[in-house]
Coordinates of C-alpha atoms in Angstrom, one line a residue:
Chain A
M16 CA -37.1 67.5 4.7
Q17 CA -36.0 70.9 5.9
A18 CA -32.5 72.0 5.2
A19 CA -30.5 72.1 8.4
Y20 CA -28.6 75.1 9.6
V21 CA -25.0 74.4 8.9
K22 CA -23.3 77.3 10.5
V23 CA -24.1 79.4 13.6
L24 CA -22.2 82.4 14.8
H25 CA -22.8 84.9 17.6
N26 CA -22.0 88.6 17.2
P27 CA -19.0 89.4 19.5
V28 CA -20.8 92.6 20.8
K29 CA -24.5 92.6 20.0
E30 CA -27.2 90.1 21.1
Q31 CA -27.3 88.9 17.6
L32 CA -27.1 85.3 16.3
V33 CA -26.7 84.4 12.7
L34 CA -27.8 81.0 11.4
S35 CA -26.9 79.9 7.9
Y36 CA -28.8 77.3 6.0
G37 CA -26.7 77.4 2.9
K38 CA -28.9 79.5 0.7
G39 CA -29.6 82.2 3.2
L40 CA -29.3 83.5 6.7
H41 CA -31.7 83.9 9.6
V42 CA -30.7 86.6 12.1
I43 CA -32.2 86.4 15.6
N44 CA -32.0 88.4 18.7
S45 CA -30.2 85.9 21.0
S46 CA -31.8 87.3 24.2
T47 CA -35.4 87.2 23.0
G48 CA -35.4 84.7 20.2
E49 CA -37.1 87.3 17.9
I50 CA -36.2 86.7 14.2
V51 CA -35.0 90.1 13.2
N52 CA -33.9 89.4 9.7
H53 CA -33.9 87.0 6.8
V54 CA -31.2 87.4 4.2
E55 CA -31.5 85.4 1.0
P56 CA -29.9 86.9 -2.1
I57 CA -31.5 86.1 -5.5
E58 CA -30.2 82.9 -6.9
S59 CA -28.2 83.5 -10.0
S60 CA -29.5 81.2 -12.7
N61 CA -26.4 79.1 -13.3
K62 CA -26.1 77.7 -9.8
G63 CA -27.9 74.6 -8.6
P64 CA -30.8 74.7 -6.2
S65 CA -29.0 73.3 -3.2
F66 CA -26.2 75.7 -3.6
E67 CA -24.3 76.4 -0.4
R68 CA -23.7 80.1 -0.5
F69 CA -23.0 80.6 3.2
R70 CA -20.4 78.1 4.3
S71 CA -18.0 80.4 6.1
L72 CA -19.0 83.3 8.3
S73 CA -17.0 85.8 10.3
F74 CA -17.8 89.0 12.2
N75 CA -15.4 91.9 12.6
N76 CA -14.3 93.0 16.0
D77 CA -17.1 95.4 16.8
G78 CA -19.8 93.2 15.2
S79 CA -20.7 95.8 12.6
L80 CA -19.7 93.7 9.7
L81 CA -20.3 90.1 8.7
A82 CA -18.3 88.4 5.9
T83 CA -19.8 85.3 4.2
T84 CA -18.8 83.0 1.5
G85 CA -19.5 79.5 0.2
E86 CA -19.6 77.2 -2.8
D87 CA -20.4 80.1 -5.1
K88 CA -16.9 81.7 -4.4
E89 CA -18.5 85.1 -3.8
L90 CA -17.1 86.9 -0.8
R91 CA -19.8 89.2 0.5
I92 CA -19.6 91.7 3.3
W93 CA -22.8 92.8 5.1
N94 CA -23.7 95.7 7.4
T95 CA -25.1 93.9 10.4
E96 CA -27.6 96.7 11.2
S97 CA -29.3 97.2 7.8
W98 CA -28.2 93.8 6.3
S99 CA -27.3 95.6 3.2
E100 CA -24.4 94.2 1.1
I101 CA -21.3 96.4 1.5
S102 CA -19.3 94.6 -1.1
K103 CA -19.3 91.4 -3.1
R104 CA -16.3 90.0 -5.0
S105 CA -15.3 86.8 -6.6
V106 CA -12.5 84.9 -4.9
P107 CA -10.2 82.5 -6.8
K108 CA -11.1 79.3 -4.9
R109 CA -13.6 78.1 -2.3
V110 CA -12.9 79.6 1.1
N111 CA -12.3 77.6 4.3
A112 CA -11.7 80.5 6.7
L113 CA -12.3 84.2 7.0
H114 CA -10.9 86.8 9.4
F115 CA -11.3 90.5 9.6
T116 CA -8.4 92.7 10.8
R117 CA -9.0 94.6 13.9
D118 CA -9.7 97.8 12.1
G119 CA -12.3 96.0 9.9
K120 CA -10.7 97.4 6.8
T121 CA -9.2 94.2 5.5
I122 CA -10.6 90.7 5.2
V123 CA -8.2 87.8 5.2
E124 CA -9.3 84.5 3.6
A125 CA -7.8 81.1 3.3
D126 CA -8.9 78.7 0.5
K127 CA -9.0 75.1 -0.4
F128 CA -6.1 75.5 -2.8
G129 CA -3.9 76.4 0.2
D130 CA -3.6 80.1 -0.4
V131 CA -4.3 83.1 1.9
Y132 CA -5.4 86.4 0.4
C133 CA -6.1 89.8 1.8
F134 CA -8.9 92.0 0.3
P135 CA -10.1 95.5 1.3
T136 CA -13.5 95.3 3.0
E137 CA -14.9 98.0 0.6
L138 CA -14.4 97.7 -3.1
P139 CA -12.6 100.7 -4.6
A140 CA -15.4 102.6 -6.1
D141 CA -13.7 103.5 -9.4
D142 CA -12.4 100.1 -10.0
V143 CA -14.8 97.2 -9.8
P144 CA -12.9 94.3 -11.3
A145 CA -14.6 92.0 -13.8
N146 CA -14.7 88.3 -12.8
G147 CA -11.2 86.8 -12.7
D148 CA -9.3 90.0 -12.8
E149 CA -8.9 90.1 -9.1
Q150 CA -6.9 86.9 -9.2
Q151 CA -4.3 88.7 -11.3
K152 CA -4.1 91.7 -9.1
H153 CA -4.1 89.9 -5.8
K154 CA -1.2 87.6 -4.9
P155 CA -1.5 85.3 -2.0
I156 CA 0.4 86.3 1.1
V157 CA 0.8 82.7 2.2
G158 CA 0.5 79.4 0.3
H159 CA 0.5 75.7 1.2
V160 CA 0.7 72.8 -1.2
S161 CA -2.2 71.3 0.8
M162 CA -5.7 72.4 1.6
V163 CA -5.7 75.1 4.3
T164 CA -8.4 74.0 6.8
D165 CA -8.4 76.9 9.2
M166 CA -6.7 80.3 9.6
V167 CA -6.6 82.9 12.4
L168 CA -4.7 86.1 12.9
S169 CA -2.8 86.6 16.2
D170 CA -4.2 89.1 18.6
D171 CA -1.5 91.7 17.8
E172 CA -1.9 91.0 14.1
R173 CA 1.8 90.3 13.7
Y174 CA 1.2 86.7 12.6
V175 CA -1.2 84.8 10.3
I176 CA -1.7 81.2 11.5
T177 CA -2.7 78.5 9.0
A178 CA -3.5 74.8 9.5
D179 CA -3.5 72.3 6.7
R180 CA -4.6 68.8 5.8
D181 CA -1.0 67.5 6.1
E182 CA -0.9 68.0 9.9
H183 CA 1.0 71.4 9.7
I184 CA 0.3 74.6 11.6
R185 CA 2.3 77.4 10.0
I186 CA 3.0 80.7 11.7
S187 CA 3.8 83.4 9.1
R188 CA 4.4 87.0 9.6
Y189 CA 1.5 89.2 8.8
P190 CA 1.2 90.8 6.3
N191 CA 4.7 89.7 5.3
G192 CA 3.8 86.1 4.8
Y193 CA 7.0 85.4 2.9
N194 CA 8.7 85.2 6.3
I195 CA 7.7 82.1 8.2
E196 CA 8.3 82.5 12.0
S197 CA 7.7 78.9 13.0
Y198 CA 5.7 75.7 12.7
C199 CA 3.7 74.1 15.4
L200 CA 4.2 70.4 14.6
G201 CA 3.2 67.2 16.3
H202 CA -0.4 66.5 15.2
T203 CA -0.5 63.1 13.4
D204 CA -3.7 63.7 11.4
V205 CA -5.4 66.6 9.7
V206 CA -5.6 69.8 11.8
T207 CA -9.2 71.2 11.4
N208 CA -9.3 74.0 13.9
V209 CA -6.9 76.6 15.3
R210 CA -7.9 79.3 17.8
I211 CA -5.9 82.0 19.7
V212 CA -6.6 81.7 23.5
P213 CA -8.5 85.0 24.2
W214 CA -7.3 85.2 27.8
S215 CA -3.7 84.4 27.0
T216 CA -3.1 85.6 23.5
N217 CA 0.4 84.2 23.1
L218 CA -1.1 80.8 23.1
L219 CA -2.8 78.8 20.4
V220 CA -5.1 75.8 20.6
S221 CA -5.5 73.3 17.8
A222 CA -7.4 70.1 17.2
G223 CA -8.3 67.8 14.3
G224 CA -8.4 64.1 13.5
D225 CA -5.9 62.7 16.0
C226 CA -8.0 62.8 19.2
T227 CA -5.7 65.4 20.8
V228 CA -6.2 69.0 21.6
R229 CA -2.9 70.8 21.7
L230 CA -1.7 74.0 23.2
W231 CA 1.2 75.9 21.7
D232 CA 3.4 78.9 22.3
F233 CA 3.0 79.6 18.7
V234 CA 5.7 82.2 18.1
T235 CA 8.4 79.6 19.1
G236 CA 6.3 76.6 17.9
K237 CA 6.7 74.9 21.2
E238 CA 4.1 72.5 22.3
L239 CA 2.9 73.1 25.8
Q240 CA 0.3 70.5 26.2
S241 CA -1.3 67.6 24.3
L242 CA -4.5 66.3 25.8
N243 CA -6.0 63.1 24.5
Y244 CA -9.7 62.9 25.0
K245 CA -10.4 59.6 23.4
A246 CA -11.4 57.9 26.6
Q247 CA -14.1 60.5 27.3
I248 CA -15.8 60.5 23.9
E249 CA -15.1 57.1 22.5
K250 CA -18.5 55.6 23.4
Y251 CA -20.5 58.4 21.7
V252 CA -18.8 58.0 18.3
P253 CA -21.1 55.8 16.2
E254 CA -19.5 52.7 14.8
G255 CA -18.1 52.9 11.3
T256 CA -18.3 56.7 11.4
D257 CA -15.3 57.0 9.1
A258 CA -14.3 53.9 7.1
N259 CA -10.8 55.2 7.0
S260 CA -10.1 55.7 10.7
A261 CA -11.4 54.8 14.1
E262 CA -10.6 58.2 15.5
P263 CA -13.3 60.8 15.7
I264 CA -12.6 64.1 13.8
T265 CA -13.0 67.5 15.4
M266 CA -15.5 69.6 13.4
H267 CA -15.4 72.6 15.6
L268 CA -13.4 74.2 18.4
E269 CA -14.4 77.3 20.2
L270 CA -13.0 79.1 23.2
G271 CA -15.2 80.8 25.7
A272 CA -13.5 83.8 27.3
K273 CA -16.1 84.3 30.0
D274 CA -15.6 81.0 31.7
Q275 CA -12.2 80.2 30.2
I276 CA -13.4 77.0 28.5
A277 CA -12.8 75.2 25.3
V278 CA -15.8 73.6 23.6
M279 CA -15.4 70.9 20.9
S280 CA -17.7 69.1 18.6
F281 CA -17.1 66.0 16.4
A282 CA -18.4 64.7 13.1
K283 CA -21.6 62.6 13.4
T284 CA -21.2 62.5 17.2
P285 CA -24.0 63.8 19.5
I286 CA -21.9 65.5 22.1
L287 CA -20.1 68.6 23.1
L288 CA -16.8 68.2 24.9
V289 CA -16.0 71.0 27.4
L290 CA -12.5 71.5 28.8
T291 CA -11.7 73.9 31.6
W292 CA -8.7 76.1 31.9
N293 CA -6.4 75.8 34.9
A294 CA -5.0 79.3 35.4
S295 CA -2.2 78.1 37.6
T296 CA -0.8 75.4 35.4
L297 CA -1.8 77.3 32.2
T298 CA -3.3 74.1 30.6
F299 CA -6.6 72.7 29.8
E300 CA -8.0 69.9 32.0
S301 CA -11.0 67.7 32.9
P302 CA -12.7 67.1 29.6
K303 CA -16.4 66.7 30.2
V304 CA -19.1 65.4 27.9
V305 CA -22.4 67.3 27.4
E306 CA -24.8 65.0 25.5
T307 CA -26.8 66.5 22.7
A308 CA -30.0 65.4 21.1
A309 CA -28.3 64.8 17.7
P310 CA -24.8 65.3 16.1
V311 CA -23.6 68.9 16.3
L312 CA -23.1 70.5 12.9
N313 CA -21.8 73.7 14.3
M314 CA -21.7 75.8 17.5
T315 CA -20.9 79.2 18.9
L316 CA -20.7 80.9 22.3
D317 CA -22.7 84.0 23.0
N318 CA -21.5 86.9 25.1
D319 CA -22.9 85.3 28.3
G320 CA -21.0 82.1 27.7
N321 CA -24.0 80.0 26.6
I322 CA -23.4 77.5 23.8
W323 CA -25.6 77.7 20.7
T324 CA -25.6 74.6 18.6
V325 CA -27.2 73.6 15.3
L326 CA -28.0 69.9 15.3
D327 CA -28.4 67.3 12.6
N328 CA -32.1 66.7 13.3
D329 CA -35.5 68.3 13.0
T330 CA -35.3 70.6 16.0
R331 CA -32.2 72.1 14.5
V332 CA -31.3 74.8 17.1
A333 CA -30.4 73.9 20.7
L334 CA -29.1 76.2 23.4
Y335 CA -26.9 75.0 26.3
V336 CA -26.6 77.1 29.4
R337 CA -24.2 76.9 32.3
K338 CA -25.4 74.7 35.2
D339 CA -23.0 74.1 38.1
D340 CA -19.8 73.1 36.4
S341 CA -21.4 71.8 33.2
F342 CA -24.0 72.7 30.6
E343 CA -27.6 71.8 30.2
A344 CA -30.0 72.2 27.3
V345 CA -32.8 74.7 27.6
A346 CA -36.4 73.3 27.1
S347 CA -37.7 73.3 23.5
D348 CA -40.3 75.9 24.5
D349 CA -37.7 78.3 25.7
S350 CA -38.5 81.6 24.1
R351 CA -34.9 82.0 22.7
I352 CA -35.2 79.0 20.5
E353 CA -38.9 78.3 20.0
K354 CA -39.5 80.8 17.2
I355 CA -36.4 79.9 15.2
N356 CA -37.2 76.2 15.4
A357 CA -40.7 76.9 14.1
T358 CA -39.3 78.8 11.1
S359 CA -38.7 77.0 7.9
T360 CA -35.5 77.1 5.8
Y361 CA -36.3 75.3 2.6
E362 CA -37.3 71.9 1.5
L363 CA -34.8 69.4 0.4
S364 CA -35.5 66.3 -1.6
S365 CA -32.6 64.4 -0.2
K366 CA -30.3 64.9 2.7
P367 CA -27.0 66.5 1.8
D368 CA -23.7 65.4 3.1
Y369 CA -23.1 67.5 6.1
Y370 CA -19.8 65.7 6.9
T371 CA -17.6 66.4 4.0
I372 CA -14.9 67.0 6.6
F373 CA -14.1 63.2 6.4
G374 CA -12.7 63.9 3.0
L375 CA -9.9 65.8 4.6
R376 CA -8.4 62.6 5.9
K377 CA -5.9 60.9 3.8
Y378 CA -6.5 57.3 2.9
V379 CA -3.7 55.5 4.6
E380 CA -2.9 51.9 3.8
S381 CA -2.4 50.1 7.1
A382 CA 0.5 51.6 9.0
A383 CA 2.2 48.2 8.8
D384 CA 2.6 48.6 5.1
L385 CA 4.4 51.9 5.6
D386 CA 6.6 50.3 8.2
L387 CA 7.7 47.6 5.9
D388 CA 11.4 47.6 5.8
R389 CA 12.9 48.8 2.5
E390 CA 14.4 45.4 1.9
E391 CA 11.1 43.6 2.4
R392 CA 9.3 46.0 0.2
R393 CA 11.9 45.5 -2.5
S394 CA 11.8 41.7 -2.2
H395 CA 8.1 41.8 -2.9
V396 CA 8.1 41.8 -6.7
S397 CA 5.0 41.0 -8.7
P398 CA 5.2 38.0 -10.9
K399 CA 4.7 40.1 -14.0
K400 CA 7.6 42.4 -13.0
K401 CA 9.7 39.3 -12.3
R402 CA 9.2 37.9 -15.8
K403 CA 10.1 41.3 -17.3
Q404 CA 13.3 41.5 -15.3
E405 CA 14.4 38.0 -16.2
K406 CA 13.8 38.9 -19.8
L407 CA 16.0 42.0 -19.4
D408 CA 18.7 40.1 -17.6
S409 CA 19.1 37.4 -20.2
Chain B
M50 CA 19.6 41.3 -10.7
S51 CA 22.6 41.3 -8.5
T52 CA 22.5 42.5 -5.0
P53 CA 25.3 42.7 -2.4
E54 CA 23.6 39.9 -0.4
S55 CA 23.7 37.4 -3.2
G56 CA 27.1 36.1 -2.1
Q57 CA 29.4 38.0 -4.4
S58 CA 32.7 39.3 -3.3
E59 CA 33.1 43.1 -2.9
S60 CA 34.9 43.5 -6.2
Q61 CA 31.8 42.1 -8.0
I62 CA 29.4 44.5 -6.4
K63 CA 27.7 46.2 -9.3
L64 CA 26.1 49.6 -9.5
P65 CA 22.4 49.4 -10.3
Q66 CA 21.4 49.7 -13.9
K67 CA 19.1 52.6 -14.7
R68 CA 17.0 50.6 -17.2
Y69 CA 15.4 48.7 -14.3
Y70 CA 14.3 51.9 -12.7
R71 CA 12.6 53.8 -15.4
Q72 CA 9.6 55.9 -14.4
R73 CA 7.6 58.6 -16.2
A74 CA 9.1 62.0 -15.5
H75 CA 6.1 63.5 -13.7
A76 CA 4.5 63.0 -10.3
N77 CA 1.5 65.0 -9.0
P78 CA 2.7 66.9 -5.9
F79 CA -0.8 67.6 -4.8
S80 CA -2.0 64.0 -4.4
D81 CA -1.5 61.9 -1.3
H82 CA 1.4 59.5 -1.9
Q83 CA 2.2 56.8 0.5
L84 CA 4.9 58.6 2.3
K85 CA 6.5 58.2 5.7
Y86 CA 7.6 61.3 7.4
P87 CA 8.1 62.3 11.0
P88 CA 5.6 64.6 12.7
Q89 CA 8.5 67.0 13.4
P90 CA 12.2 67.2 12.8
S91 CA 13.2 66.0 16.4
E92 CA 11.5 62.7 15.7
M93 CA 13.3 61.9 12.5
D94 CA 15.4 58.8 12.6
W95 CA 18.5 59.6 10.6
S96 CA 20.3 56.4 11.7
K97 CA 18.9 54.6 8.7
H98 CA 20.4 57.2 6.4
Y99 CA 23.7 57.9 8.0
P100 CA 24.6 55.0 10.2
Q101 CA 28.2 56.1 10.5
F102 CA 27.1 59.5 11.9
Y103 CA 24.0 58.3 13.7
P104 CA 24.6 54.8 15.1
T105 CA 21.1 54.8 16.7
K106 CA 18.0 56.9 16.3
D107 CA 18.7 58.8 19.5
A108 CA 22.4 58.9 19.2
K109 CA 23.9 62.4 19.8
C110 CA 25.3 63.8 16.7
D111 CA 26.4 67.3 16.3
K112 CA 26.0 67.1 12.5
K113 CA 22.8 67.8 10.9
V114 CA 21.9 67.5 7.2
E115 CA 22.9 70.8 5.6
F116 CA 22.6 70.0 1.9
A117 CA 19.3 69.0 0.3
D118 CA 18.8 68.1 -3.3
I119 CA 15.2 68.6 -4.0
G120 CA 14.0 66.3 -6.8
C121 CA 17.4 64.7 -7.0
G122 CA 16.5 62.3 -9.8
Y123 CA 19.2 59.7 -10.3
G124 CA 21.4 61.3 -7.7
G125 CA 24.3 62.5 -9.9
L126 CA 24.9 65.7 -8.0
M127 CA 24.9 64.1 -4.6
I128 CA 27.3 61.4 -5.7
A129 CA 29.6 64.1 -7.1
L130 CA 29.4 66.2 -3.9
A131 CA 29.7 63.4 -1.4
P132 CA 33.6 63.0 -1.6
L133 CA 34.1 66.8 -1.9
Y134 CA 32.2 67.5 1.4
P135 CA 32.9 64.4 3.5
D136 CA 31.9 66.3 6.7
N137 CA 28.6 67.5 5.4
L138 CA 25.4 65.4 5.4
I139 CA 23.7 65.5 2.1
V140 CA 20.1 64.2 1.5
G141 CA 18.3 63.8 -1.8
M142 CA 14.5 63.9 -2.0
E143 CA 12.7 62.3 -4.9
I144 CA 9.0 61.7 -5.3
R145 CA 9.3 58.9 -7.9
L146 CA 9.5 55.5 -6.1
K147 CA 11.6 53.7 -8.7
V148 CA 14.0 56.5 -9.2
E149 CA 14.4 56.7 -5.4
E150 CA 15.1 52.9 -5.3
Y151 CA 17.8 53.3 -8.0
V152 CA 19.6 56.0 -6.0
Y153 CA 19.3 53.9 -2.9
E154 CA 20.9 50.9 -4.6
R155 CA 23.5 53.2 -6.1
I156 CA 24.5 54.6 -2.7
K157 CA 24.5 51.2 -1.2
A158 CA 26.8 49.8 -3.9
L159 CA 29.1 52.9 -3.7
R160 CA 29.4 52.5 0.0
A161 CA 30.3 48.8 -0.4
Q162 CA 32.8 49.5 -3.2
N163 CA 34.4 52.4 -1.3
P164 CA 34.6 51.5 2.4
G165 CA 34.3 54.6 4.5
Q166 CA 33.1 56.8 1.7
Y167 CA 29.7 58.0 0.6
Q168 CA 28.5 57.6 4.2
N169 CA 27.4 61.3 4.2
V170 CA 24.9 60.9 1.3
S171 CA 21.4 59.5 1.4
I172 CA 18.1 59.5 -0.4
M173 CA 14.5 59.4 0.6
R174 CA 11.2 59.2 -1.2
M175 CA 9.4 62.4 -0.3
N176 CA 7.2 65.1 -1.5
A177 CA 9.4 68.1 -0.7
M178 CA 6.6 70.6 -1.6
K179 CA 4.7 69.4 1.4
F180 CA 6.9 68.0 4.0
L181 CA 10.2 69.8 4.3
P182 CA 9.4 71.3 7.7
N183 CA 8.9 67.8 9.0
F184 CA 12.6 67.1 8.4
F185 CA 14.5 70.3 8.8
E186 CA 14.5 72.9 11.5
K187 CA 14.4 76.6 10.9
G188 CA 17.7 77.7 9.4
Q189 CA 19.2 74.2 9.1
L190 CA 20.2 74.0 5.5
T191 CA 23.2 75.8 3.9
K192 CA 22.6 74.5 0.4
M193 CA 19.4 73.7 -1.5
F194 CA 19.5 72.4 -5.1
F195 CA 16.7 72.6 -7.7
L196 CA 18.3 71.0 -10.7
F197 CA 16.3 70.6 -13.9
P198 CA 12.9 70.6 -12.2
D199 CA 9.7 69.5 -13.9
P200 CA 8.8 72.5 -16.2
H201 CA 5.0 72.2 -15.9
F202 CA 4.5 74.1 -19.1
K203 CA 0.8 74.7 -18.9
A204 CA -0.3 77.9 -17.1
R205 CA -2.8 76.1 -15.0
K206 CA 0.0 73.7 -13.8
H207 CA 2.2 76.5 -12.6
K208 CA 1.2 76.0 -9.0
A209 CA 2.9 72.6 -9.3
R210 CA 6.2 74.2 -10.1
I211 CA 8.8 73.7 -7.4
I212 CA 9.7 77.4 -7.3
S213 CA 6.7 79.6 -6.5
N214 CA 6.4 82.7 -4.3
T215 CA 4.6 80.8 -1.6
L216 CA 6.9 77.8 -1.6
L217 CA 10.0 80.0 -1.4
A218 CA 8.8 81.1 2.0
E219 CA 9.2 77.4 3.2
Y220 CA 12.6 77.1 1.6
A221 CA 13.7 80.4 3.2
Y222 CA 12.5 79.1 6.5
I223 CA 14.6 75.9 6.5
M224 CA 17.6 77.7 5.1
K225 CA 20.3 79.4 7.1
V226 CA 20.9 83.1 6.4
G227 CA 23.9 83.0 4.0
G228 CA 22.9 79.7 2.6
I229 CA 22.7 79.2 -1.2
L230 CA 19.9 78.0 -3.3
Y231 CA 20.9 76.7 -6.8
T232 CA 18.6 76.5 -9.7
I233 CA 19.4 75.2 -13.2
T234 CA 17.2 74.3 -16.1
D235 CA 17.3 73.9 -19.9
V236 CA 13.9 75.5 -20.3
R237 CA 14.2 79.2 -20.8
D238 CA 10.6 79.9 -19.8
L239 CA 11.1 78.1 -16.5
H240 CA 14.4 79.8 -15.9
E241 CA 12.7 83.2 -16.3
W242 CA 9.9 82.1 -14.0
M243 CA 12.3 81.0 -11.3
V244 CA 14.3 84.1 -11.6
E245 CA 11.2 86.3 -11.5
H246 CA 9.9 84.6 -8.3
L247 CA 13.3 84.5 -6.6
D248 CA 14.0 88.1 -7.5
A249 CA 10.7 89.1 -6.1
H250 CA 11.2 87.3 -2.8
P251 CA 12.6 89.5 -0.1
L252 CA 14.6 86.7 1.6
F253 CA 16.6 85.8 -1.5
Q254 CA 19.3 87.8 -3.3
R255 CA 20.8 86.8 -6.7
I256 CA 24.4 85.9 -6.7
S257 CA 26.4 87.4 -9.6
D258 CA 27.7 85.2 -12.4
E259 CA 31.3 85.8 -11.4
E260 CA 30.7 84.7 -7.9
C261 CA 28.7 81.7 -9.1
N262 CA 31.7 80.6 -11.3
Q263 CA 34.0 80.8 -8.3
D264 CA 31.8 78.5 -6.3
P265 CA 33.3 74.9 -6.6
V266 CA 29.7 73.5 -6.5
T267 CA 28.5 75.3 -9.6
E268 CA 30.5 73.1 -12.0
H269 CA 28.8 70.0 -10.6
V270 CA 25.4 71.7 -10.7
R271 CA 26.0 72.1 -14.5
T272 CA 27.4 68.7 -15.3
A273 CA 26.9 66.1 -12.6
T274 CA 23.3 65.3 -13.0
E275 CA 21.9 62.8 -15.6
E276 CA 19.6 65.6 -16.9
G277 CA 22.6 67.9 -17.2
K278 CA 24.5 65.3 -19.2
K279 CA 21.6 64.7 -21.5
V280 CA 21.3 68.4 -22.2
A281 CA 25.0 68.6 -22.9
R282 CA 24.7 65.6 -25.3
N283 CA 21.9 67.4 -27.1
E284 CA 23.9 70.6 -27.1
G285 CA 21.1 72.4 -25.3
D286 CA 21.3 75.5 -23.2
K287 CA 21.6 75.5 -19.5
F288 CA 20.4 78.4 -17.5
L289 CA 21.8 78.7 -14.0
A290 CA 20.6 81.1 -11.3
C291 CA 21.9 81.0 -7.7
Y292 CA 20.5 82.9 -4.7
R293 CA 21.7 83.7 -1.3
R294 CA 19.3 83.5 1.7
I295 CA 19.4 86.9 3.3
A296 CA 17.9 88.3 6.5
D297 CA 14.5 89.9 6.3
P298 CA 15.2 93.5 5.1
Y299 CA 11.9 94.5 6.9
D300 CA 13.6 93.7 10.3
A301 CA 16.5 96.0 9.6

């Protein structure tokens, strides 16, 4: 079995698409489908064979740099022309989100421990820290007592926006994270994605496990819209997807500036959901399903507004292009995807869990238990406890 | 065990006994406890906590909770402050279920024994390290108390400490400029840690010892809690540090 591509990201400027299969990257020219590069650093001996080294990817604004990190907790920054490594450093915890500042000089990362750190893109030449030292020197600018699932900087770089497992979206000043500006609260399950609306940069879009996509005026924390899309996608979500909840969980949310759309994908679910922007009401509307050949592991929009997806099946890469008011898959022999789908990644003996995202959900005893009135809860005493109390009372 | 419902007259209403509510002193703030919290402060039903102030969930009440005792334990401080600040709503948050139940019974008994009193104090089981913004709006609290918090001695447990540079940002957010944050501990190490982090935080400013001593609350911070009494019995040290929430100097 070939390892699937787990992440796909299009360069914001160049016709360049990066596909990560965990151990390495394939770089293709997105207009021709030519494979222009293959990056696979030498495996260090102490890491296992199925090591996910490229789990988070992020380009800088002009597309000249790519930051990568994964299970190895190495944050690497690459030159996207030569594919040489500009810097490599160890980060304290596994990273869930990466974001370059506009000038490309700083990389901001948010980790599974709930902290957000800033690092200079280039390591100071005279001062390459030994492993672990960096943690001492760098203090987090923001911290949650919960896993941070996603993080973005506002367009003006005055705010850093973090989303966590406990339904919070926090708006902190950047880089003065000690001052929290507001919270965007209302989600009732984990928030997995936050994005700034590129065509209206005072707005934030969020989604996660509660079947709603929400629009916020993030500086004030005011919710402007909550759109429930359950009716549209329900029938595509396989039964028993998550033992813990009947609701689908949003794996990915991207905004397309060209057509002013939002595109979403959901764990184990073979669809994309496309929402269109209504410029007069300033809200999203008409969620539309685009069926895919297999569940979507990740997706990205290229600069022409086409949607590149990596799928949980043998074909792996599928491209969806605009047709009328929806999207349609290109044929499998389309030159843009033919070569990459004929390329091998590496052999796996067993299929890895591509949906660890379910682990973000809290195990909740039935809501009814939580709603038990205090008196009822109290009157429910286990027999063992009862005997003990009688003994104490006598 | 006696409860007010068991047909006794008011004079017989007993305070709960602590021995039925023992629980180990630690709870992991990172794990998912079965907690009930509103998605946002506007959806909080305070009527269960302060029925005299909030007759119904949606009742208009110009009073909001202003004092929060974080990790209130057996509730000694809140009970001491309740009659002193009858117009202020005081809430205690405690993560340990049994301890929270004890405080609940204690408040219930006190309310029954003293009609009209202790209406301004309440308790909830909560993980304050995660969910404070679900209950309090920006700038809502005028006093926050961190009395004898869990010391978490091991270095790798320091992130579990209730005072940390990143958590202070949350406390600053829900506190009003001018509000006071009280810390006290009998562990010198922890005191130094709290002082170091609070001193380093741009939104908090240490209050001088003289000023602290003039604050009528300070005396109760030292003596009203069960933990404080225990330390006094053992003739241990108590280290107090109070801080004022100030405006962001960066904005000035």
